[in-house]
GROMACS .gro file of C-alpha atoms in nm:
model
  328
    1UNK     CA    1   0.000   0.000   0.000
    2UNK     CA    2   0.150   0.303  -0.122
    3UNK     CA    3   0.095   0.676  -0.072
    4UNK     CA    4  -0.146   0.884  -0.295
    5UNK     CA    5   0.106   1.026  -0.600
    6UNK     CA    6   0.092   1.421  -0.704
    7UNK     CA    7   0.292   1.531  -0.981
    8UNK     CA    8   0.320   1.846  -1.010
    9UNK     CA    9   0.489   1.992  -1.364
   10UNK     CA   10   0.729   2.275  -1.354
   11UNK     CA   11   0.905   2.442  -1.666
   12UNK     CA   12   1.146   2.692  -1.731
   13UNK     CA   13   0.961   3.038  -1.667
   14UNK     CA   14   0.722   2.929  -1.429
   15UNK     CA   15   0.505   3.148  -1.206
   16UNK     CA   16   0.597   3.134  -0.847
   17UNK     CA   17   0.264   3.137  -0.757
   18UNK     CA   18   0.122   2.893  -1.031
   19UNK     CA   19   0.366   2.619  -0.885
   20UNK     CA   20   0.282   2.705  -0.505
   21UNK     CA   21  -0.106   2.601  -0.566
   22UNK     CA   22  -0.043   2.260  -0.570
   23UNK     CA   23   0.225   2.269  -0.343
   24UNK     CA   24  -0.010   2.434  -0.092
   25UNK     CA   25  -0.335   2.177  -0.104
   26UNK     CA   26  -0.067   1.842  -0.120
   27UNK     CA   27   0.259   1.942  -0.055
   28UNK     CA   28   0.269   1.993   0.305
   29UNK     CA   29   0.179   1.697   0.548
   30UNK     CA   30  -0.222   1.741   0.633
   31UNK     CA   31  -0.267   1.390   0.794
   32UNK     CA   32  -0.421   1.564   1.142
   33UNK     CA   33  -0.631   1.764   0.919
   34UNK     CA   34  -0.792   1.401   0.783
   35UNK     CA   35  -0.606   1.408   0.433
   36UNK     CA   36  -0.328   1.106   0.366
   37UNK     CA   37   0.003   1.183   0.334
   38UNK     CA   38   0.080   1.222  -0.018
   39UNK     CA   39   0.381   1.174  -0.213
   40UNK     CA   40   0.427   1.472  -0.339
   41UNK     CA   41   0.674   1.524  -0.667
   42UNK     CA   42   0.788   1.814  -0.875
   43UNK     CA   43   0.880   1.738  -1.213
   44UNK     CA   44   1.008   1.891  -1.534
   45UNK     CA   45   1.068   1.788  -1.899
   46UNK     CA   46   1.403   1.765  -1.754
   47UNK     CA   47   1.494   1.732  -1.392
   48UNK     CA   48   1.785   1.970  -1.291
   49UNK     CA   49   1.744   2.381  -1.186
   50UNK     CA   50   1.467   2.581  -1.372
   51UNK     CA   51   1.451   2.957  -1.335
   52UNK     CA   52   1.096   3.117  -1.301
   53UNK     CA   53   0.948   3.435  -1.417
   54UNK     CA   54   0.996   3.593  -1.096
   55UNK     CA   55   1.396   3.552  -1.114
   56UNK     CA   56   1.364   3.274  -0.844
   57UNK     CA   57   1.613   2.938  -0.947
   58UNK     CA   58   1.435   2.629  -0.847
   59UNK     CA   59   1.571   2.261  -0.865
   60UNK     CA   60   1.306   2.024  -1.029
   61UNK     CA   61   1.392   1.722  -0.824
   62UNK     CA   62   1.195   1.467  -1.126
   63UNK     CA   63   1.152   1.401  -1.446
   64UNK     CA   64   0.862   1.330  -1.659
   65UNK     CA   65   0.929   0.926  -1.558
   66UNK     CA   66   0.739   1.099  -1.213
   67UNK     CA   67   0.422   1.098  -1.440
   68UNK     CA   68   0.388   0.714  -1.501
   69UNK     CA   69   0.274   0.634  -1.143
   70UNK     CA   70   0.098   0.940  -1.053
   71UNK     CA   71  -0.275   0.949  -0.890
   72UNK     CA   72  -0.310   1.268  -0.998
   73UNK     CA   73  -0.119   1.483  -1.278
   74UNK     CA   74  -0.117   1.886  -1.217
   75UNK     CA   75  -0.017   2.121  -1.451
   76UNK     CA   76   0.014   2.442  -1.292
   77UNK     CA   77   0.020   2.708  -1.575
   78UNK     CA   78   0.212   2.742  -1.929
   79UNK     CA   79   0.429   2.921  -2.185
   80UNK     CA   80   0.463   2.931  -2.543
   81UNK     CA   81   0.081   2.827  -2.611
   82UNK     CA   82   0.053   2.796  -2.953
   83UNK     CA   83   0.328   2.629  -2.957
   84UNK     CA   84   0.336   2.194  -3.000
   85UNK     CA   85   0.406   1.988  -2.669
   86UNK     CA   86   0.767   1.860  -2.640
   87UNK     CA   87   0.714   1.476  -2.760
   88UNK     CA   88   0.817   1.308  -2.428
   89UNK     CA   89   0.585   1.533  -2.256
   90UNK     CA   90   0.308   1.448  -2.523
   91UNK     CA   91   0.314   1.100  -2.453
   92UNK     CA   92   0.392   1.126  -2.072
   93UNK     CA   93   0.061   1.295  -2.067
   94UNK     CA   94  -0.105   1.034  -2.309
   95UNK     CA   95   0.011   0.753  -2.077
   96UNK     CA   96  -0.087   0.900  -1.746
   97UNK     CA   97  -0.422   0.982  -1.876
   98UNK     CA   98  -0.490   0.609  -2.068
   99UNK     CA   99  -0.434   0.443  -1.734
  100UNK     CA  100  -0.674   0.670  -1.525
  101UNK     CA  101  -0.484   0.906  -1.365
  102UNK     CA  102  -0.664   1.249  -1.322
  103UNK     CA  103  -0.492   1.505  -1.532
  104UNK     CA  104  -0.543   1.867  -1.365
  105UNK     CA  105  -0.467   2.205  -1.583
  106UNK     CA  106  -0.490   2.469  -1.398
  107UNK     CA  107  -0.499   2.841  -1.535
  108UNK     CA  108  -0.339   2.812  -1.884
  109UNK     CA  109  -0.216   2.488  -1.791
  110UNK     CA  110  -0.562   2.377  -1.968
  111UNK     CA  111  -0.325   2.460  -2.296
  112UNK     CA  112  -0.106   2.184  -2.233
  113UNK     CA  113  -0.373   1.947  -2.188
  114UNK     CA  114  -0.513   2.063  -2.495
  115UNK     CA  115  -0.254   2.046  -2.697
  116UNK     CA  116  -0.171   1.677  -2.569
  117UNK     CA  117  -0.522   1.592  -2.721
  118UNK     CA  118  -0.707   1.506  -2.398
  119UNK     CA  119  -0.989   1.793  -2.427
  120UNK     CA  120  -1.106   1.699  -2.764
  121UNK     CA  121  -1.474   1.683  -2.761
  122UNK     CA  122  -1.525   1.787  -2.353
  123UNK     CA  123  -1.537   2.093  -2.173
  124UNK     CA  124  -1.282   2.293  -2.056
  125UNK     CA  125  -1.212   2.632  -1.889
  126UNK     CA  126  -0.890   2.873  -1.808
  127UNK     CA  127  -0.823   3.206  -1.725
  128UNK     CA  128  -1.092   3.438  -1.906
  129UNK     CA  129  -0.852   3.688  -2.076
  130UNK     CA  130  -0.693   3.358  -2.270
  131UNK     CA  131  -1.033   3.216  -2.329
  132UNK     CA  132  -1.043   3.310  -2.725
  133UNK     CA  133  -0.714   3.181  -2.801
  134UNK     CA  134  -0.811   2.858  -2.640
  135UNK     CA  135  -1.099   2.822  -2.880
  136UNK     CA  136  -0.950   2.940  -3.141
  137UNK     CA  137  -0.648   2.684  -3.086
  138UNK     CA  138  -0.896   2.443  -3.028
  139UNK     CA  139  -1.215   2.444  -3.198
  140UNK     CA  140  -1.341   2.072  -3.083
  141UNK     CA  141  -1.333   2.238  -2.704
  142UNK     CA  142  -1.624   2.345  -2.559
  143UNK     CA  143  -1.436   2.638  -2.346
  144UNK     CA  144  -1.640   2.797  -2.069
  145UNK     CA  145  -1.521   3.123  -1.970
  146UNK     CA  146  -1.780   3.245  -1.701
  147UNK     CA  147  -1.677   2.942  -1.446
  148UNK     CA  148  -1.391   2.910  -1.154
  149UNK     CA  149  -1.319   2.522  -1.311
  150UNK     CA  150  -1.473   2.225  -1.512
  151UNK     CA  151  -1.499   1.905  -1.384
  152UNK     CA  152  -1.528   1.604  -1.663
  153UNK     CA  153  -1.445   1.302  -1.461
  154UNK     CA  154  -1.079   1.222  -1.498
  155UNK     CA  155  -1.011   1.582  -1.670
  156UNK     CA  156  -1.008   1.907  -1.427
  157UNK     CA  157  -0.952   2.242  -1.555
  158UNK     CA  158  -0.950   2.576  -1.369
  159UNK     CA  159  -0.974   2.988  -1.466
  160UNK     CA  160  -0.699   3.166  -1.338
  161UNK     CA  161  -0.441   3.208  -1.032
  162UNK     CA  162  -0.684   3.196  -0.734
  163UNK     CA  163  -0.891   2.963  -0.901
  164UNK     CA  164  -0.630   2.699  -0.901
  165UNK     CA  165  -0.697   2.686  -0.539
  166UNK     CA  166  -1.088   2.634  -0.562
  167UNK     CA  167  -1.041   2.362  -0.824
  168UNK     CA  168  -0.714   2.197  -0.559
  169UNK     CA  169  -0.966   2.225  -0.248
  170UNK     CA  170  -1.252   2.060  -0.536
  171UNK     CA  171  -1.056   1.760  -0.559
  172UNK     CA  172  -0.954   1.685  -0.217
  173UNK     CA  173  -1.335   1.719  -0.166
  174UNK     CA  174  -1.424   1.481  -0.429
  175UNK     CA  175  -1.179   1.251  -0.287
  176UNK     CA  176  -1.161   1.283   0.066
  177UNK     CA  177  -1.396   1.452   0.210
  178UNK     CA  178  -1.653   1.735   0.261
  179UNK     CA  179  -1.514   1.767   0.615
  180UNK     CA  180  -1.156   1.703   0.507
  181UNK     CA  181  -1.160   1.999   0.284
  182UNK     CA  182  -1.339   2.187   0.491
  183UNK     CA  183  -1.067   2.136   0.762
  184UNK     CA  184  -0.799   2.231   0.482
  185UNK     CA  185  -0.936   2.555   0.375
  186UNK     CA  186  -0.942   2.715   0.720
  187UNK     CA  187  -0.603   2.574   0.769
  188UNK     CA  188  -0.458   2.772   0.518
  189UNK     CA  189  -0.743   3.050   0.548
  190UNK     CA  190  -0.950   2.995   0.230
  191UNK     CA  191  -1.288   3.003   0.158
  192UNK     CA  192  -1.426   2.635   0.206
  193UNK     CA  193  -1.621   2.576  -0.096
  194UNK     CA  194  -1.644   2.839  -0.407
  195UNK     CA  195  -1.862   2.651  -0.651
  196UNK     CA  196  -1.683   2.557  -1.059
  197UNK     CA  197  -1.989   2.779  -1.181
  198UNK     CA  198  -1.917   3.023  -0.939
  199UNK     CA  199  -1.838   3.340  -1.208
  200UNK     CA  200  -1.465   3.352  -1.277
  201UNK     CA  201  -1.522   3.745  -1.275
  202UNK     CA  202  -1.709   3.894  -0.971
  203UNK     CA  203  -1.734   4.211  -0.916
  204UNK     CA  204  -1.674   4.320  -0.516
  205UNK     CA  205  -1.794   4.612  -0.268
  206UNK     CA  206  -1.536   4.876  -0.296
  207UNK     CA  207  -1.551   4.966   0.108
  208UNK     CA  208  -1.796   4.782   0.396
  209UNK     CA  209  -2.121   4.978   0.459
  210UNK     CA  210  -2.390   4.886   0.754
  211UNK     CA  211  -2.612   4.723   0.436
  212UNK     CA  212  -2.287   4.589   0.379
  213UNK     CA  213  -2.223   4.426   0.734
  214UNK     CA  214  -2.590   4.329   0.734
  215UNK     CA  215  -2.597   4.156   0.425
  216UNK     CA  216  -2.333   3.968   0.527
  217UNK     CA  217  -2.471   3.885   0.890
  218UNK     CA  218  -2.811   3.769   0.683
  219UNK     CA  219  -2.551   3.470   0.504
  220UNK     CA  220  -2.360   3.397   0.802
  221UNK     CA  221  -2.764   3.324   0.987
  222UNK     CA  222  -2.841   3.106   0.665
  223UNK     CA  223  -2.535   2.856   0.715
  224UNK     CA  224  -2.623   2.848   1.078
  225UNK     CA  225  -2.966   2.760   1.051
  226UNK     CA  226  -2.969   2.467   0.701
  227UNK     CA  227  -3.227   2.250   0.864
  228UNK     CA  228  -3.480   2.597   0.867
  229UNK     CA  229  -3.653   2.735   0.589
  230UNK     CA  230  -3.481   2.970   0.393
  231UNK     CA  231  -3.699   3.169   0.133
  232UNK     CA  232  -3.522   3.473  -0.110
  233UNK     CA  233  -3.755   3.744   0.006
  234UNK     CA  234  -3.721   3.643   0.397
  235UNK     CA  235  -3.302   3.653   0.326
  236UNK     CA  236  -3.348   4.023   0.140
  237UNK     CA  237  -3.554   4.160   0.441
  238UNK     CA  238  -3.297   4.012   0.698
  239UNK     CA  239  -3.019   4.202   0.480
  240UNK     CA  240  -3.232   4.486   0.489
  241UNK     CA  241  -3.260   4.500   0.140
  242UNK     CA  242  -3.520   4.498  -0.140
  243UNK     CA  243  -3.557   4.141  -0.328
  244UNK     CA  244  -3.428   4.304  -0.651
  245UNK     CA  245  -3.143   4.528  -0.449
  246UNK     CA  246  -3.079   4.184  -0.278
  247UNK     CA  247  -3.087   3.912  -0.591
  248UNK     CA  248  -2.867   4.197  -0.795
  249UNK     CA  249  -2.561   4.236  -0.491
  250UNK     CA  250  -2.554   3.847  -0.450
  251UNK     CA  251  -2.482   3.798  -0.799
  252UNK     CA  252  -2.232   4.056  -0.767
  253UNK     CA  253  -2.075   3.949  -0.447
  254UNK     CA  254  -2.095   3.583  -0.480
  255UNK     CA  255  -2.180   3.511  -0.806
  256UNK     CA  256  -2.413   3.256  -0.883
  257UNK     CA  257  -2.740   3.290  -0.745
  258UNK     CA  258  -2.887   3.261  -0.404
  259UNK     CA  259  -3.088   2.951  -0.480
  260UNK     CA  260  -2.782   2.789  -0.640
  261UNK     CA  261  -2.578   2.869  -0.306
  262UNK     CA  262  -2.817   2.786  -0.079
  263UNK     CA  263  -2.879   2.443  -0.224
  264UNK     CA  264  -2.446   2.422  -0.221
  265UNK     CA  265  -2.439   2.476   0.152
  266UNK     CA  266  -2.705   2.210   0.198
  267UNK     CA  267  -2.535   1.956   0.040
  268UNK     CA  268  -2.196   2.028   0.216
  269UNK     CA  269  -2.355   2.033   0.519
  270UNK     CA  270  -2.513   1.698   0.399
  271UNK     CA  271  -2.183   1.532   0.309
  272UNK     CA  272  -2.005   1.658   0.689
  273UNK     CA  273  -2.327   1.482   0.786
  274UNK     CA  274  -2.279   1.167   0.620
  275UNK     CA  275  -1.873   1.135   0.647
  276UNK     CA  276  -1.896   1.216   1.033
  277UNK     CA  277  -2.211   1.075   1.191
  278UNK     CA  278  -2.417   0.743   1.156
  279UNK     CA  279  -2.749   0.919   1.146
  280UNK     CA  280  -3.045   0.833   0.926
  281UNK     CA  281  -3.072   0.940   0.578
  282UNK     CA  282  -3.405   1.090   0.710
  283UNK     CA  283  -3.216   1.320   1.015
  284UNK     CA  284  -2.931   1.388   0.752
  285UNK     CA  285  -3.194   1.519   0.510
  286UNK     CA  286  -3.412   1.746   0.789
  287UNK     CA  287  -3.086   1.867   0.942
  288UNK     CA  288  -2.936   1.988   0.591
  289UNK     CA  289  -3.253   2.152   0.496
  290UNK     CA  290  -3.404   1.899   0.231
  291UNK     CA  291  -3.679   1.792   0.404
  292UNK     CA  292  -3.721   1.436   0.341
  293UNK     CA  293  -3.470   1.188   0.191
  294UNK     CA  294  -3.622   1.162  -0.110
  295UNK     CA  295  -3.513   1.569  -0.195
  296UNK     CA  296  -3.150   1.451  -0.014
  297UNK     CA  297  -3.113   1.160  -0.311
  298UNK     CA  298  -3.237   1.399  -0.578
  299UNK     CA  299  -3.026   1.654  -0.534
  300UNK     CA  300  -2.746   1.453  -0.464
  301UNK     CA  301  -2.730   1.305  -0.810
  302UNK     CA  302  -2.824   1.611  -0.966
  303UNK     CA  303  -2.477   1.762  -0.823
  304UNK     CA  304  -2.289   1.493  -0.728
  305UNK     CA  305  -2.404   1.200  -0.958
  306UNK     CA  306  -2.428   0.978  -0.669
  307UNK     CA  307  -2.659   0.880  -0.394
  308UNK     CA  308  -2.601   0.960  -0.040
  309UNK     CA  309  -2.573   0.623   0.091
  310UNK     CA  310  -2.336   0.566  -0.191
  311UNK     CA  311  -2.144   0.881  -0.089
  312UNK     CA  312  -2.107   0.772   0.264
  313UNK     CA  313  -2.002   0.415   0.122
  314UNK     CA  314  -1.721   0.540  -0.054
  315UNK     CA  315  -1.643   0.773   0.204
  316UNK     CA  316  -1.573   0.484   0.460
  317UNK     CA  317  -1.374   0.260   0.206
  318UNK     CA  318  -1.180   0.609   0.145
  319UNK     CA  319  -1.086   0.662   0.516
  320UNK     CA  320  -0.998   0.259   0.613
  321UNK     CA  321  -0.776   0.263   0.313
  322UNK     CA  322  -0.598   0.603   0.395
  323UNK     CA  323  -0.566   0.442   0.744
  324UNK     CA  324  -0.401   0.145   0.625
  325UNK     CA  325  -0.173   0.357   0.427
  326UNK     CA  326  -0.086   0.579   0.748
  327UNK     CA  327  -0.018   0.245   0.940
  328UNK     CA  328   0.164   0.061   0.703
   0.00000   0.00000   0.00000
């Protein structure tokens, strides 16, 4: 039983920052936070020193041989993007992906990927000011500009820089956890769960105002209160706020909209729920604000194409096997 392999790939000119996102979410060892501890690997074309954008040197331990028994490939960002993949990295990429790894491209790193033709024919997304070169590269992608990442099963791409981090914290969800994640992002002070179809632009108060402050209290009672009824016009007039004043400063604020959120926070709330207690699918579904389990399946394979009692299944097999790892 081996560790859970991250491959990170760095290249000559490399953002700092780019290559600290996945260093950040696996690098580091999160085992008290719930998460296994991951062998974690940076790799280039070439292993020796690279030098990045910032004027920073940095020694790429690995080469691309890292890639053939990774878990899970990331490709941080990327130069030269109309430019053909390097053939060893072309078929490192091919070979990762044909035995199932996930392949992760995060910001422009969604060029690579492309250009390895993995995305032909799916959905993709990266940073919004590269979005028309990506289709224009790539015609057979179906590139979505307007969200914070795309998840198509063993492809994930993200939008740019910050939303590398939302896509990272995605995955250790997927894989480990509701709680897990949860855990992570206050760890290293993030916001827990920013939705893929969350806009990738959203436009922000410039300075705090008591509406401000209010509007924000009226949120912070929703997530406190799940298992309670929750209506848009009852949230506005807790914000102090008309319904249209209300629905139009979500949008900007959080962008998506407040029925889309709402229903988010239920189902976190509902996976917690299911990964950390042994309750009914019944109290699960009243404490998370669904009602009845019947609404709790529904919407659970509406967003998560599974059931709950599948979820907590695969949860459990998830945590014995990380355990084993730890122990072995």
């Amino acid at each position: 039983m081996t560790a859970p392999i991250i491959a990170a790939l760095a290249f000559d000119g490399i953002s700092p920052f780019h290559l600290s996102v996945p260093c950040l979410v696996f690098g580091a060892d999160r085992t008290r936070l719930g998460l296994p501890r991951f062998d974690f690997r940076v790799c280039g074309v070439e292993q020796g020193m690279i030098r990045t954008d910032a004027g920073l040197s940095i020694l790429v331990p690995h080469g691309l041989s890292a890639l053939d028994d990774a878990d899970i490939v990331i490709i941080p960002s990327w130069k030269d993007l109309e430019a053909p993949l390097a053939r060893p990295l072309n078929e490192a990429l091919g070979r990762a992906h044909r035995r199932g790894a996930l392949i992760v491209g995060l910001c422009l790193g969604t060029f690579a990927i492309a250009a390895a033709g993995l995305l032909s024919g799916r959905k993709a997304t990266t940073h919004w000011a590269y979005s028309d070169q990506l289709r224009v590269l790539h015609p057979d992608i179906s590139v979505d500009a307007d969200v914070l990442y795309v998840d198509d099963g063993d492809i994930v791409t993200s939008a740019g820089v910050a939303a590398g981090l939302d896509c990272c914290l995605h995955i250790v969800r997927a894989r480990y956890g509701a709680e897990a994640a949860l855990r992570l992002a206050r760890h290293v002070v993030l916001s827990p769960h920013r939705q893929g179809g969350q806009a990738q632009f959203i436009e922000r108060p410039v300075a705090k105002s008591a509406d401000a402050d209010r509007f924000t209290q009226a949120l912070d009672a929703v997530r406190t209160t799940l298992s309670e009824a929750h209506s848009l016009d009852s949230v506005a007039e807790a914000a102090g706020l008309t319904r249209r004043t209300f629905t139009r400063r979500f949008q900007k604020s959080i962008g998506t909209s407040f029925g889309d959120w709402l229903t988010s926070q239920r189902i976190e709330l509902a996976q917690r729920l299911l990964e950390a207690t042994e309750k009914s699918m019944d109290i699960v579904a009243f404490e998370a604000g669904f009602g009845s389990a019947t609404s709790l399946r529904q919407h659970f394979a509406a967003r998560l194409r599974t059931s709950p009692a599948q979820y907590r299944r695969e949860f459990s097999r998830r945590v014995d096997w990380d355990e084993r790892v730890a122990q072995a």
